[in-house]
PDB file of C-alpha atoms in Angstrom:
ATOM      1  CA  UNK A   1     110.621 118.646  93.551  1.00 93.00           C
ATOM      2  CA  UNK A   2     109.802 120.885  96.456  1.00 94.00           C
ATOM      3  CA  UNK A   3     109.614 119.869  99.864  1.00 95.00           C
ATOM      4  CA  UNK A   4     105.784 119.471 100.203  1.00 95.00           C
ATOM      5  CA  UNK A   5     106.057 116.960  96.666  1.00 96.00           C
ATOM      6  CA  UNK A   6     108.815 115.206  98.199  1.00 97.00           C
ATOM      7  CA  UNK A   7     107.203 114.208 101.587  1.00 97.00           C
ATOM      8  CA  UNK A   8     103.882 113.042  99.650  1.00 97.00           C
ATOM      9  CA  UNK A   9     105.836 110.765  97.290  1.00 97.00           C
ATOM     10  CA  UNK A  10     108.058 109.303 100.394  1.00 96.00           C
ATOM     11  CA  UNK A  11     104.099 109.148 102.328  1.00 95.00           C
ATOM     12  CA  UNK A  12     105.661 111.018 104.837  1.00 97.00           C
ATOM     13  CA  UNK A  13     104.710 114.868 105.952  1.00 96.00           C
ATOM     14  CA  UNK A  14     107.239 117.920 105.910  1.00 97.00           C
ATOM     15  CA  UNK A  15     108.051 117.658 109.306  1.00 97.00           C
ATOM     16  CA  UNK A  16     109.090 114.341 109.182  1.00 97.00           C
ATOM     17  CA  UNK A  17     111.537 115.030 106.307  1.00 97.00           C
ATOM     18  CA  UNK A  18     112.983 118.220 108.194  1.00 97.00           C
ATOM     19  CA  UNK A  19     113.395 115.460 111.473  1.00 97.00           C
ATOM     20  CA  UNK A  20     115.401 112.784 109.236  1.00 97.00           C
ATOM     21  CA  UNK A  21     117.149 116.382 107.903  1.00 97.00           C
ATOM     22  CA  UNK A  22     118.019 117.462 111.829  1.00 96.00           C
ATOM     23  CA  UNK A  23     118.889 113.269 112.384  1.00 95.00           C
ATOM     24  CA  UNK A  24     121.157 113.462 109.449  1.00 93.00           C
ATOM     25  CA  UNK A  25     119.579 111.078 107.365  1.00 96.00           C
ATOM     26  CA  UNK A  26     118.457 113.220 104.854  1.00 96.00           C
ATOM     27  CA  UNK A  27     120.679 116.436 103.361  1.00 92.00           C
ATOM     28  CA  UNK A  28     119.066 119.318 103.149  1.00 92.00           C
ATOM     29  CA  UNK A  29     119.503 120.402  99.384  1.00 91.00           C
ATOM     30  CA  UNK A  30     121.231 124.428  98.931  1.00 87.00           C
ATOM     31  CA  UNK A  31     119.170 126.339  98.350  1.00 83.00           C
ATOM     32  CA  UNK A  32     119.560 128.216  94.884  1.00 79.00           C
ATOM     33  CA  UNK A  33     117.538 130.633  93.443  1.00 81.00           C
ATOM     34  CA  UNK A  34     114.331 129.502  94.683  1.00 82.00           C
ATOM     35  CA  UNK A  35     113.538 126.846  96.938  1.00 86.00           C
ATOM     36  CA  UNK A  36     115.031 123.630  97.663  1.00 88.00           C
ATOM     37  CA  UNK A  37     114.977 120.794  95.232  1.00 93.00           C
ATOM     38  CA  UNK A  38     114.909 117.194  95.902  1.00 95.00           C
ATOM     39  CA  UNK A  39     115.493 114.411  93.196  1.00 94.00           C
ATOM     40  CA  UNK A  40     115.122 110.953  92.569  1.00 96.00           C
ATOM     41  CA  UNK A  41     118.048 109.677  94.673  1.00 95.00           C
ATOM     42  CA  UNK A  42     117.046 111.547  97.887  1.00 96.00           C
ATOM     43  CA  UNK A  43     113.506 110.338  96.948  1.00 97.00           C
ATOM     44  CA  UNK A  44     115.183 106.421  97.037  1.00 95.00           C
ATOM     45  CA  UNK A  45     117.183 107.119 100.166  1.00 96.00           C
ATOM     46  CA  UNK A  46     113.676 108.449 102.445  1.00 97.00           C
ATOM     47  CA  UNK A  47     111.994 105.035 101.081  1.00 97.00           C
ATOM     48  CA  UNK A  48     115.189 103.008 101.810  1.00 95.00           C
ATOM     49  CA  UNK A  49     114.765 104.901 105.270  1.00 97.00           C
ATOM     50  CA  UNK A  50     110.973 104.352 105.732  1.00 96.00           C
ATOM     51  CA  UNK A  51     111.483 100.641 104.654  1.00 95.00           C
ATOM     52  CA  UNK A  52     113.815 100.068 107.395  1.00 94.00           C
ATOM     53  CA  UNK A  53     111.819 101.379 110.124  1.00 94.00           C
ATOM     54  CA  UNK A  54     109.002  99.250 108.949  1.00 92.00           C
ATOM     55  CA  UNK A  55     111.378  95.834 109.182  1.00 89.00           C
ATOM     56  CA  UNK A  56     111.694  97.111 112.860  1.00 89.00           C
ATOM     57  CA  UNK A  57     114.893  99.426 112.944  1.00 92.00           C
ATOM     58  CA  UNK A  58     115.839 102.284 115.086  1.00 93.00           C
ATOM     59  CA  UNK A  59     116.643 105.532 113.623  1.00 95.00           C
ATOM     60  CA  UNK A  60     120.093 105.519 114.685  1.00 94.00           C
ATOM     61  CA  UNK A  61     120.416 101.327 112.997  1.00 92.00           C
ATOM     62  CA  UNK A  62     119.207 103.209 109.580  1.00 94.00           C
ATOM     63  CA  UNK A  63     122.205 105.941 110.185  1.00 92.00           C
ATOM     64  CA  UNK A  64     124.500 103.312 110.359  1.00 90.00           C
ATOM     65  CA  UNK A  65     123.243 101.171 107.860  1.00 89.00           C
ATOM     66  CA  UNK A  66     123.218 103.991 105.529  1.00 88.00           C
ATOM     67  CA  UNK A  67     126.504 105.073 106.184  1.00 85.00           C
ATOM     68  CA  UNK A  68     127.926 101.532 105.777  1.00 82.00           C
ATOM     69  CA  UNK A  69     126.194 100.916 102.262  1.00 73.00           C
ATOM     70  CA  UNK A  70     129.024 100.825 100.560  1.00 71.00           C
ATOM     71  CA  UNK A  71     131.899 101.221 102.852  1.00 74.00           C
ATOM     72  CA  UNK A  72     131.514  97.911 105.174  1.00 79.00           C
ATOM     73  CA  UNK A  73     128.773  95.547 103.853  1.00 83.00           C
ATOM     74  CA  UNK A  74     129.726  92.674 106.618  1.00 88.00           C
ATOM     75  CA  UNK A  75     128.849  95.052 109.464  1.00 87.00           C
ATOM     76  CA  UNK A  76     125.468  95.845 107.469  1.00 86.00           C
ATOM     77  CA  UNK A  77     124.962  92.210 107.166  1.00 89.00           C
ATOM     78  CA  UNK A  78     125.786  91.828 111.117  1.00 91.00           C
ATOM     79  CA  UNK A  79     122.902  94.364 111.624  1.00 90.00           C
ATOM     80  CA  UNK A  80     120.813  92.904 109.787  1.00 90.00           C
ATOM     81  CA  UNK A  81     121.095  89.397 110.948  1.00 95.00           C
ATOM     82  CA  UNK A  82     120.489  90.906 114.849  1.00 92.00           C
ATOM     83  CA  UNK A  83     117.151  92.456 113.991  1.00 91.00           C
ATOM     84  CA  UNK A  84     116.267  89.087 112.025  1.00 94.00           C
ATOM     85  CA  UNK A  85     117.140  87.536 115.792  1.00 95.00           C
ATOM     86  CA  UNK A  86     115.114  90.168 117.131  1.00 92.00           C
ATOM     87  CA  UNK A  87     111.951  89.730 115.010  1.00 91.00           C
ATOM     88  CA  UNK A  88     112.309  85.822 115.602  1.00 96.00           C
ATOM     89  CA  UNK A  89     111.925  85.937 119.090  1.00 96.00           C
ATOM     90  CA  UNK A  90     109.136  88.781 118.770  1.00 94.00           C
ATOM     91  CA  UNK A  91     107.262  86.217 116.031  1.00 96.00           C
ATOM     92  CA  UNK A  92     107.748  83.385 118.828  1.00 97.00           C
ATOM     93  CA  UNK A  93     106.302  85.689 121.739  1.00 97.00           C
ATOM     94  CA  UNK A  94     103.337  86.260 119.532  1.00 97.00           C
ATOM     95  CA  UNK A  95     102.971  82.606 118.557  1.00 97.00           C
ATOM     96  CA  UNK A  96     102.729  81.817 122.168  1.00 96.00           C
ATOM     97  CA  UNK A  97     100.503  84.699 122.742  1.00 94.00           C
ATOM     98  CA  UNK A  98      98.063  83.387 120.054  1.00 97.00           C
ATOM     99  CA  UNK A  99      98.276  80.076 121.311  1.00 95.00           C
ATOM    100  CA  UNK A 100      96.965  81.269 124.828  1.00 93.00           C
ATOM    101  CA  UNK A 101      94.189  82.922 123.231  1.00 93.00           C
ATOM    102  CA  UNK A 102      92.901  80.038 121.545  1.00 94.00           C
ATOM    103  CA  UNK A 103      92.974  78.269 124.587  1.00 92.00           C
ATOM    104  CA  UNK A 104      91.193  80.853 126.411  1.00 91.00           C
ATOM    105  CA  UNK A 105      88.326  81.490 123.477  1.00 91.00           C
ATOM    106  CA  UNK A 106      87.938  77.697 123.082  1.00 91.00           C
ATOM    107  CA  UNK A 107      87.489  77.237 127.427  1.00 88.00           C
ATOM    108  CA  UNK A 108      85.091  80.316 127.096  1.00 87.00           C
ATOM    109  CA  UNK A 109      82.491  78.948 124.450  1.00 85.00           C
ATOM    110  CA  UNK A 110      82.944  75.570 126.240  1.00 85.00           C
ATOM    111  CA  UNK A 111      81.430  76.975 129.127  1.00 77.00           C
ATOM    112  CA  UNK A 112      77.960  78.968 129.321  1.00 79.00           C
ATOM    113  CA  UNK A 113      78.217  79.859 132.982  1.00 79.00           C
ATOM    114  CA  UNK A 114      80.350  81.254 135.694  1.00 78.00           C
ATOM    115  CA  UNK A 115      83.243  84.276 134.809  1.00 78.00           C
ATOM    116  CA  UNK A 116      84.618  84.096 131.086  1.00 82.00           C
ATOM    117  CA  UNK A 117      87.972  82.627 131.092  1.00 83.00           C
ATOM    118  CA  UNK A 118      89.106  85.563 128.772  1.00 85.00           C
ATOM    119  CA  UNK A 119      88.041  87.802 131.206  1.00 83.00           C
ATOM    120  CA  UNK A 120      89.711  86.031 134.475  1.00 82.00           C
ATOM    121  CA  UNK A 121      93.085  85.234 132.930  1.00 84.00           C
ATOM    122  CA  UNK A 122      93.349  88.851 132.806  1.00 83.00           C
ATOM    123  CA  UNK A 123      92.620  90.470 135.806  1.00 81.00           C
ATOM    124  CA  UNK A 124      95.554  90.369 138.256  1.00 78.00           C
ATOM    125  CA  UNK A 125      93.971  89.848 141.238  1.00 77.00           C
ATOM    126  CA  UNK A 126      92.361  86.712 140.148  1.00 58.00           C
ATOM    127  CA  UNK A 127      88.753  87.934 141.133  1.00 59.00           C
ATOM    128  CA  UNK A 128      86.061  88.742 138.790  1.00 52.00           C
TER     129      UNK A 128
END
């Protein structure tokens, strides 16, 4: 497939497939008598990449997890386990974020007068 095919079946656009190319996450295919042609497995490899970044990893992480696919799977597993650590605390911050919010909608439709809570706990200064 050309290019243009092969960044609208990874849902990416062409410049993000030359960007992973300049990044060396994706090989450019030679170009033979016409233009370039991607196949299936470089179509797998830009999902495998897009699937990463969505479970939170860097672009350099998915360079090294790609090149240790098959060469050192306990140092793939050691990456793997630090962004698990990583998302952990990030689900914990949120919980506690939530939990203030609750708070903060429950004091506000406890209350019909003065400054909304919501609004206070957020201004710095502590005015209204």
């Amino acid at each position: 497939m050309k290019i243009g095919e092969f960044a609208r079946a990874g849902g990416v656009n062409v410049e993000t497939i030359r960007y992973y190319q300049r990044r060396g996450l994706l090989i450019e295919p030679p170009r033979g008598q016409g233009p370039r042609r991607y196949g299936m497995d470089d179509l797998d490899r830009l999902r495998s990449i897009r699937a990463a970044q969505t479970a939170g990893f860097t672009l350099e992480e998915i360079a090294t997890l790609l090149a240790l696919d098959t060469a050192d799977r306990s140092s793939a597993q050691a990456l793997a386990n630090s962004r698990i650590a990583a998302l952990d605390e990030k689900i914990a911050t949120l919980l506690t974020m939530r939990g203030a919010l609750i708070r903060l909608a429950e004091a506000c439709a406890a209350e019909d007068a003065g400054p909304c809570p919501i609004i206070a706990a957020f201004n710095p200064t502590g005015a209204t």
